[in-house]
Steps between C-alpha positions, in 0.01 A plus 500: 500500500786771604667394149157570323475852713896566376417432131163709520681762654803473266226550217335797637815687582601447111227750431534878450384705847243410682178720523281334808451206573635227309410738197811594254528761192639445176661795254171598383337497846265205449539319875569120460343283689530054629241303502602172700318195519589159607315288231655386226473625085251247434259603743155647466580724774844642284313489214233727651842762649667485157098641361502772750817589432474532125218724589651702727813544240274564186279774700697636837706843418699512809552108591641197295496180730687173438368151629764282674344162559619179628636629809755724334483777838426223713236289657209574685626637790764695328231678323348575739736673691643649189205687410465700822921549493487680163648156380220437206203709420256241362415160636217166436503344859255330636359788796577216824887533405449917697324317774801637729409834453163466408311223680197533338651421169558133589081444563377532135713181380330318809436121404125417397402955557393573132180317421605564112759691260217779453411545871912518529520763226210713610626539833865541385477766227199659701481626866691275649833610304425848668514419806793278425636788332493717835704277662736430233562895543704472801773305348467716175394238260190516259272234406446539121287177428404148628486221234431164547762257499317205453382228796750322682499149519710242657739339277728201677713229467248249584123469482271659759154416558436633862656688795662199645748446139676827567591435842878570536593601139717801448290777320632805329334807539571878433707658794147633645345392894175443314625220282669337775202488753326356223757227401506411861145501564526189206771337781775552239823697528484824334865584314519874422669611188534696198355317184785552262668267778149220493622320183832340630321471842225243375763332292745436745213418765573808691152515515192269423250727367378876412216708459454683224269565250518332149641754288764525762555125520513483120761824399722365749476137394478367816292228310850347421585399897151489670195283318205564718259790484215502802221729447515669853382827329617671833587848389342693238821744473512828463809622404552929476737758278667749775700800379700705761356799633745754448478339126185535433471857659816652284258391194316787312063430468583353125750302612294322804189509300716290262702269705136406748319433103758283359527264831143496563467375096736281565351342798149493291733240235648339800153389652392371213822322363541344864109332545586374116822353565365355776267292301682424248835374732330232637464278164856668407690339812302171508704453138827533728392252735321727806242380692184633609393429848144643667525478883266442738412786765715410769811783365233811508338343795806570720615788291220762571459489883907526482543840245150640625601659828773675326281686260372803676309603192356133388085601582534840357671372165257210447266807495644648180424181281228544280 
C-alpha cells in the first residue's frame, strides 16, 4: 500500500503546480484531473468512467480528466484516503470503504436492505444522497452519483446449499466492518482485502470463497479458480462517483453542470448494461464450467437479525421504496 501511495504521489508531483486540491494546470490553464478506480479495463463499471470522461473532455472548458483503472493509485483504501489528501480528485468506491469517517456510509450496502435495484436507486440518487451528502461535507468529499453495481452473490470453492456448508471457510470481503459481520454471521472467516489481490488468493487457497456480483466475478475471471456460484442475492450494491470538494468547488457553473451530466449519463448506461449482463452471464459462465446453486433460507435467516441492529436508518429507508 505505502509503495502504491509513493507511485501515486510520484505521479502527481510530475504535474505542473498545483491549484487546490489534488487539482493541477496545464500551459493553457485547463486543470487536469485522476479519476482512480480499482476495477479493471474490462469492467462495466470502467467502461461507464471512461463514458463520463469522454464527456467531460468533449464538453468541459476548464477540466480534462483521465481514468486510471485497475488499481493504478491504489486500492480501496488508498483511494480513499487519497481523495481527501489532495492525492486524486475523482474516485468509483463503493460508499462503506469512508465508513471511518463517515459511519453512515457503511448502512446502504447492508446485506438483504434494498428490496430491489429501483427502490436502491430511488433512494440513492434522491433524498437520501442529500443527506448523505451533508455528512460527506465534513471530510470535504462530494457524492456525484450512486449506480448499481450489480447483486452480490456467493461464489466458492465448493457447493453450498445451507448455513451449515460455510461453516469455517475463509471468505474474502472488501476491507469494510459491514462485510465482515456479515461473513461471520454465516460462521465463516471473513479475509479483508483489496480485489486486485482476490485472484491469486482463491487460486492459491488463500481463501475459499468471495462475494461479488457477476459482472465482477466474470471481468476478473475468477471463474478460472472458483466453480460454484450460490444465489445468496445478499446485497443489492450500490456503488457511488465522489469528487473532492475543493475540486468540485474550483469548477466554474459550465464546468459542474458538465462534469454532474456526463456521470449521471453514464450511470443511466451503467444500470442498464449491469441488470443485462447479469442475465446474460449466467448461460455465458455455465459454458466455462460454473455452477449454479439456489440455497435454502438458512444464510439470510442468520444474516438479517446480525446486520439489522447496525442500520440506524433500516425502517426509514424501507419507506422510500415505491
Amino acid at each position: 500500500m505505502k509503495m502504491k501511495k509513493m507511485v501515486a504521489a510520484a505521479m502527481v508531483a510530475c504535474m505542473a503546480m498545483s491549484l487546490g486540491a489534488g487539482m493541477t494546470a496545464s500551459a493553457d490553464d485547463v486543470v487536469e484531473l485522476k479519476w482512480g478506480s480499482v476495477h479493471p479495463e474490462t469492467a462495466v463499471t470502467t467502461q461507464m468512467m471512461m463514458k463520463a470522461i469522454d464527456e467531460i473532455n468533449a464538453n468541459a472548458e476548464g477540466v480534462h480528466v483521465t481514468g486510471y483503472p485497475n488499481g493504478v493509485l491504489g486500492g480501496s483504501t488508498d483511494l480513499v484516503e487519497g481523495i481527501q489528501e489532495g492525492m486524486v480528485d475523482i474516485i468509483t468506491e463503493g460508499p462503506s470503504q469512508f465508513a471511518s469517517w463517515i459511519p453512515k456510509a457503511a448502512q446502504v450496502e447492508a446485506p438483504y436492505l434494498w428490496q430491489s435495484v429501483e427502490h436502491m436507486q430511488n433512494a440513492m440518487n434522491g433524498e437520501y444522497r442529500d443527506t448523505l451528502n451533508e455528512l460527506f461535507d465534513s471530510i470535504n468529499v462530494r457524492i456525484m452519483g450512486t449506480f448499481y453495481y450489480g447483486t452480490r452473490q456467493l461464489t466458492t470453492n465448493k457447493p453450498i446449499n445451507t448455513l451449515e456448508d460455510l461453516k469455517g471457510m475463509k471468505i474474502r470481503v472488501p476491507q469494510t466492518d459491514m462485510y465482515v459481520k456479515m461473513v461471520e454471521s454465516w460462521g465463516a472467516a471473513a479475509t479483508p482485502m483489496n480485489l486486485n489481490e482476490l485472484y491469486m488468493a482463491l487460486q492459491t487457497g488463500t481463501v475459499d470463497g468471495q462475494e461479488n456480483p457477476l459482472p465482477t466475478f466474470e471481468s476478473n475471471k475468477f471463474y478460472e479458480v472458483v466453480k460454484n456460484v450460490i444465489f445468496t442475492n445478499h446485497i443489492i450494491c450500490p456503488n457511488m462517483i465522489f469528487i473532492s470538494g475543493d475540486v468540485w468547488n474550483a469548477m466554474s457553473e459550465h464546468d459542474q453542470e458538465v462534469v454532474q451530466t456526463a456521470i449521471s449519463n453514464a450511470i443511466a448506461w451503467n444500470d442498464e448494461a449491469v441488470q443485462q449482463a447479469e442475465t446474460d452471464l449466467v448461460e455465458q459462465l455455465k459454458e466455462y464450467g460454473v455452477e449454479f446453486i439456489t440455497p435454502d433460507d438458512t444464510i439470510r435467516e442468520a444474516t438479517i437479525p446480525a446486520i439489522k441492529p447496525l442500520v440506524e436508518d433500516w425502517d426509514y429507508l424501507q419507506t422510500l421504496a415505491e
